[in-house]
Amino acid sequence: MFSWRVIIPFVLTGSIWGSTWFIITDQIDGMPAAWSVFYRFALATPALFLVAVLMKRRLRLSRPEHLLALGVGIAQFSGNFLFVYHAELYITSGIVAVMFAMLMVPNAIFGRIFLGERVQSGFVIGSAIAVAGVSLLLVNEWNAAPRAGVLGGNVGLGISLAVGGILAASLANVVQANTIGRAVPMVSLLAWAMLYGTVFDLGFALLTAGPPPLPTRPDYWMGVVYLALIGSVITFPLHYNLVREIGAGRTAYNSILTVSVAMLLSTLFEDYNWTAITASGMGLAILGMVLALRSKQSR
């Protein structure tokens, strides 16, 4: 049985992240995605350092710890989010969220490689069912895009970008839970990782999108604040602590709640069209996740 210190952050991270997928769509509406990523973490980074100071966590890291923070920062706060923001230019935010539910698969693989986590057969079977369901959703997205005029129907590029984001996020999830990472206070490791990622984001934005634009829409900046403080500063420490508490594979299953919230928002605000194929795919995806969640993982 999981304790409340696992259940509460599990539900919070899933619900909050479920809402962020849709908010990102406004962040890239007429705005270079790279700069939106930078603005998000430029605000979140000092806030996270402040949290570490208020919690009286040490901020001085050793050289190996800084190298780990650098790797996590480049993978999580640069690679992952740059891929995700650009992916949502081509495919529905809810579908990107469903694809990220498959984070459990690379999490389990990388967890085996880097952390020695063993996965039972039930996990594999459930994951296979979930992947089949996601495949149906992607087939429908592929077929519907040309008719919907989604940026010329370039769904393939969107899928590729989302896969890149999944792999980057998974690598960061697992690597931070190694022996070096466990010796560092979670909020301190994430603060430094976010700082390194933000510096990379700034360089990437300057090289690919030119000088920084300054949107005048209040709702854009409200979205930046929500994504930075609620969607990053609050959720990432909770999420990474879950990885340490219950393992990388199981932590990925807060995606069940994330997907449910994200698809609800896509249905309400992005006019997502439900068909027999999409309903079947969503049903299989959730069924597979539940089956895999019930299987036990041992370290």
XYZ file of C-alpha atoms in Angstrom:
299
model
C 0.000 0.000 0.000
C 1.264 3.469 -0.866
C 1.293 6.132 1.845
C -0.256 9.577 1.514
C 3.199 11.066 0.952
C 3.216 9.099 -2.304
C -0.466 9.387 -3.246
C -0.761 13.192 -2.823
C 2.236 14.171 -5.012
C 1.217 11.450 -7.477
C -2.226 13.015 -7.947
C -0.961 16.608 -7.876
C 1.706 16.123 -10.520
C -0.641 14.202 -12.794
C -3.414 16.807 -12.563
C -1.178 19.859 -12.950
C 0.822 18.431 -15.827
C -2.416 17.430 -17.522
C -3.330 21.107 -17.736
C 0.091 22.287 -18.912
C -0.130 20.542 -22.281
C -3.009 22.763 -23.353
C -1.478 25.957 -21.939
C 1.617 25.312 -24.056
C -0.528 25.678 -27.192
C -1.083 29.340 -26.324
C 2.614 29.810 -25.602
C 3.513 28.855 -29.187
C 0.681 30.770 -30.867
C 2.561 33.328 -32.933
C 5.578 33.063 -30.634
C 8.873 31.166 -31.267
C 8.666 27.984 -29.210
C 12.313 28.251 -28.140
C 11.762 31.650 -26.536
C 8.661 30.434 -24.702
C 10.728 27.595 -23.228
C 13.404 30.057 -22.138
C 10.935 32.502 -20.546
C 9.353 29.643 -18.604
C 12.589 28.492 -17.002
C 14.107 31.958 -16.690
C 11.288 32.610 -14.225
C 11.247 29.141 -12.669
C 14.994 28.915 -11.956
C 15.361 31.735 -9.388
C 12.095 30.612 -7.787
C 13.478 27.100 -7.348
C 16.729 28.407 -5.878
C 14.630 30.461 -3.446
C 12.728 27.319 -2.454
C 16.033 25.570 -1.768
C 17.201 28.469 0.420
C 13.921 28.576 2.360
C 14.137 24.812 2.894
C 17.744 25.276 4.086
C 19.095 22.794 1.578
C 22.746 22.954 0.634
C 23.412 24.565 -2.721
C 27.142 23.868 -2.959
C 27.676 20.827 -5.160
C 30.770 18.776 -5.829
C 32.188 18.446 -9.338
C 30.444 15.067 -9.997
C 27.199 16.521 -8.669
C 27.481 19.544 -10.950
C 28.147 17.242 -13.912
C 25.020 15.262 -13.035
C 23.010 18.488 -12.740
C 24.344 19.581 -16.137
C 23.279 16.320 -17.751
C 19.837 16.379 -16.137
C 19.388 20.037 -17.066
C 20.258 19.566 -20.733
C 18.043 16.476 -21.010
C 15.050 17.623 -18.945
C 14.851 21.390 -19.130
C 16.228 21.817 -22.634
C 15.882 18.713 -24.802
C 12.582 17.530 -23.364
C 10.785 20.868 -23.448
C 12.218 22.098 -26.722
C 11.008 18.885 -28.358
C 7.589 19.111 -26.686
C 6.889 22.760 -27.511
C 7.850 22.204 -31.144
C 5.860 18.940 -31.330
C 2.673 20.791 -30.381
C 3.063 22.903 -33.503
C 2.098 19.801 -35.487
C -0.069 17.515 -33.340
C -2.828 18.029 -30.771
C -1.659 18.727 -27.226
C -3.716 15.841 -25.858
C -2.074 13.412 -28.260
C 1.382 14.601 -27.181
C 0.295 13.956 -23.595
C -0.887 10.448 -24.498
C 2.436 9.753 -26.174
C 4.217 10.884 -23.020
C 2.236 8.287 -21.106
C 4.580 5.862 -22.838
C 7.359 7.348 -20.732
C 6.941 4.169 -18.682
C 8.610 2.110 -21.415
C 11.967 3.948 -21.710
C 11.812 4.617 -17.940
C 11.710 0.883 -17.320
C 14.477 0.211 -19.845
C 16.755 2.968 -18.548
C 15.865 1.995 -14.967
C 17.111 -1.505 -15.708
C 20.315 -0.205 -17.303
C 21.232 2.516 -14.810
C 19.463 1.567 -11.559
C 19.144 -2.205 -11.725
C 15.331 -2.176 -11.565
C 13.780 -5.439 -12.706
C 10.440 -5.469 -14.504
C 7.966 -8.337 -14.279
C 6.038 -9.799 -17.184
C 2.808 -8.011 -16.217
C 4.530 -4.680 -16.762
C 5.626 -5.746 -20.236
C 2.163 -7.025 -21.207
C 0.411 -3.920 -19.908
C 2.902 -1.679 -21.677
C 2.358 -3.532 -24.964
C -1.415 -3.021 -24.705
C -0.935 0.660 -23.916
C 1.422 1.109 -26.872
C -1.189 -0.512 -29.149
C -3.783 1.976 -27.914
C -1.495 4.948 -28.466
C -0.749 3.647 -31.963
C -4.465 3.794 -32.804
C -4.628 7.391 -31.603
C -1.613 8.323 -33.713
C -3.059 6.620 -36.807
C -6.235 8.652 -36.378
C -4.218 11.851 -35.894
C -2.252 11.070 -39.038
C -5.406 10.484 -41.082
C -7.272 13.507 -39.728
C -4.467 16.064 -39.999
C -4.609 16.712 -43.772
C -8.356 17.212 -43.589
C -8.024 19.499 -40.579
C -5.244 21.479 -42.213
C -2.856 21.067 -39.278
C 0.227 22.834 -40.659
C 0.037 20.848 -43.875
C -0.631 17.647 -41.947
C 3.005 17.250 -40.901
C 2.089 14.792 -38.164
C 5.178 12.669 -38.761
C 7.453 15.492 -37.674
C 5.315 16.124 -34.613
C 5.487 12.448 -33.625
C 9.270 12.395 -34.094
C 9.706 15.494 -31.954
C 7.490 14.053 -29.226
C 9.508 10.816 -29.213
C 12.686 12.870 -28.817
C 11.147 14.622 -25.834
C 10.097 11.314 -24.277
C 13.608 9.870 -24.521
C 15.206 13.034 -23.116
C 12.769 13.181 -20.188
C 13.177 9.487 -19.443
C 16.955 9.694 -19.373
C 16.787 12.617 -16.939
C 14.208 10.854 -14.751
C 16.342 7.794 -14.290
C 19.869 9.191 -14.170
C 19.075 11.666 -11.380
C 18.160 8.745 -9.115
C 21.670 7.229 -9.218
C 24.029 7.136 -6.245
C 25.418 10.634 -6.870
C 21.962 12.134 -7.332
C 20.611 10.566 -4.136
C 23.330 12.285 -2.125
C 22.116 15.727 -3.233
C 18.958 17.388 -1.852
C 16.372 17.028 -4.607
C 15.460 20.707 -4.814
C 19.142 21.698 -4.981
C 19.912 19.270 -7.788
C 16.890 20.477 -9.745
C 17.712 24.153 -9.194
C 21.195 23.735 -10.648
C 19.895 21.474 -13.425
C 17.272 24.055 -14.328
C 19.903 26.806 -14.370
C 22.109 24.838 -16.755
C 19.107 23.991 -18.932
C 17.983 27.628 -19.024
C 21.408 28.798 -20.196
C 21.280 26.224 -22.983
C 17.719 27.309 -23.857
C 18.887 30.919 -24.159
C 21.688 29.999 -26.552
C 19.393 27.769 -28.606
C 16.721 30.473 -28.870
C 19.239 33.115 -29.948
C 20.729 30.839 -32.598
C 17.445 29.525 -34.014
C 14.853 32.255 -33.416
C 16.826 35.508 -33.341
C 16.450 38.343 -30.800
C 13.950 37.799 -27.962
C 10.409 38.973 -28.737
C 8.313 40.508 -25.963
C 4.628 39.571 -26.290
C 2.154 42.145 -25.076
C -0.730 39.744 -24.369
C -1.395 39.473 -20.599
C -2.674 35.901 -21.013
C 0.662 34.882 -22.536
C 2.569 36.041 -19.448
C -0.043 34.514 -17.148
C 0.647 31.235 -18.929
C 4.394 31.696 -18.433
C 3.857 32.245 -14.701
C 1.603 29.183 -14.398
C 3.970 26.927 -16.325
C 7.029 28.222 -14.460
C 5.767 28.234 -10.885
C 2.928 25.702 -10.783
C 3.960 23.462 -13.675
C 7.684 23.434 -12.846
C 8.754 24.701 -9.412
C 6.026 22.832 -7.541
C 5.756 19.681 -9.627
C 9.320 18.727 -10.537
C 10.573 18.249 -6.954
C 7.440 16.191 -6.230
C 7.934 14.144 -9.382
C 11.604 13.369 -8.858
C 11.002 12.419 -5.228
C 8.417 9.938 -6.497
C 11.069 8.421 -8.772
C 13.223 7.846 -5.696
C 10.318 6.561 -3.605
C 8.572 4.119 -5.950
C 10.870 3.761 -8.971
C 11.047 5.337 -12.402
C 8.653 2.916 -14.102
C 5.812 3.301 -11.625
C 6.212 7.056 -11.311
C 5.497 7.359 -15.031
C 1.969 6.102 -14.376
C 0.777 9.432 -13.052
C 0.477 9.838 -16.827
C -2.910 8.093 -16.508
C -4.292 11.138 -14.747
C -2.231 13.504 -16.894
C -3.651 11.988 -20.070
C -7.214 12.124 -18.795
C -6.964 15.831 -17.965
C -5.108 16.645 -21.195
C -7.586 14.831 -23.436
C -10.508 16.466 -21.643
C -9.020 19.903 -22.337
C -8.283 18.986 -25.962
C -11.892 17.881 -26.372
C -13.266 21.080 -24.857
C -10.921 23.655 -26.381
C -9.162 22.084 -29.382
C -12.262 20.429 -30.875
C -10.677 16.987 -30.678
C -12.879 14.614 -32.669
C -13.684 11.339 -30.921
C -14.339 8.355 -33.178
C -14.596 4.600 -32.671
C -10.860 4.338 -33.393
C -9.841 7.076 -30.953
C -12.156 5.795 -28.227
C -10.780 2.275 -28.655
C -7.221 3.574 -28.649
C -7.767 5.624 -25.499
C -9.436 2.667 -23.797
C -6.566 0.341 -24.656
C -3.997 2.916 -23.543
C -5.590 3.346 -20.120
C -6.229 -0.393 -19.721
C -2.608 -1.144 -20.514
C -1.375 1.476 -18.062
C -3.580 0.089 -15.283
C -2.444 -3.491 -15.928
C 1.186 -2.464 -15.897
C 0.699 -0.374 -12.759
C -0.654 -3.410 -10.922
C 2.467 -5.409 -11.705
C 5.223 -5.238 -9.174
C 8.659 -3.853 -9.808
C 11.552 -4.828 -7.609
C 14.954 -3.247 -7.367
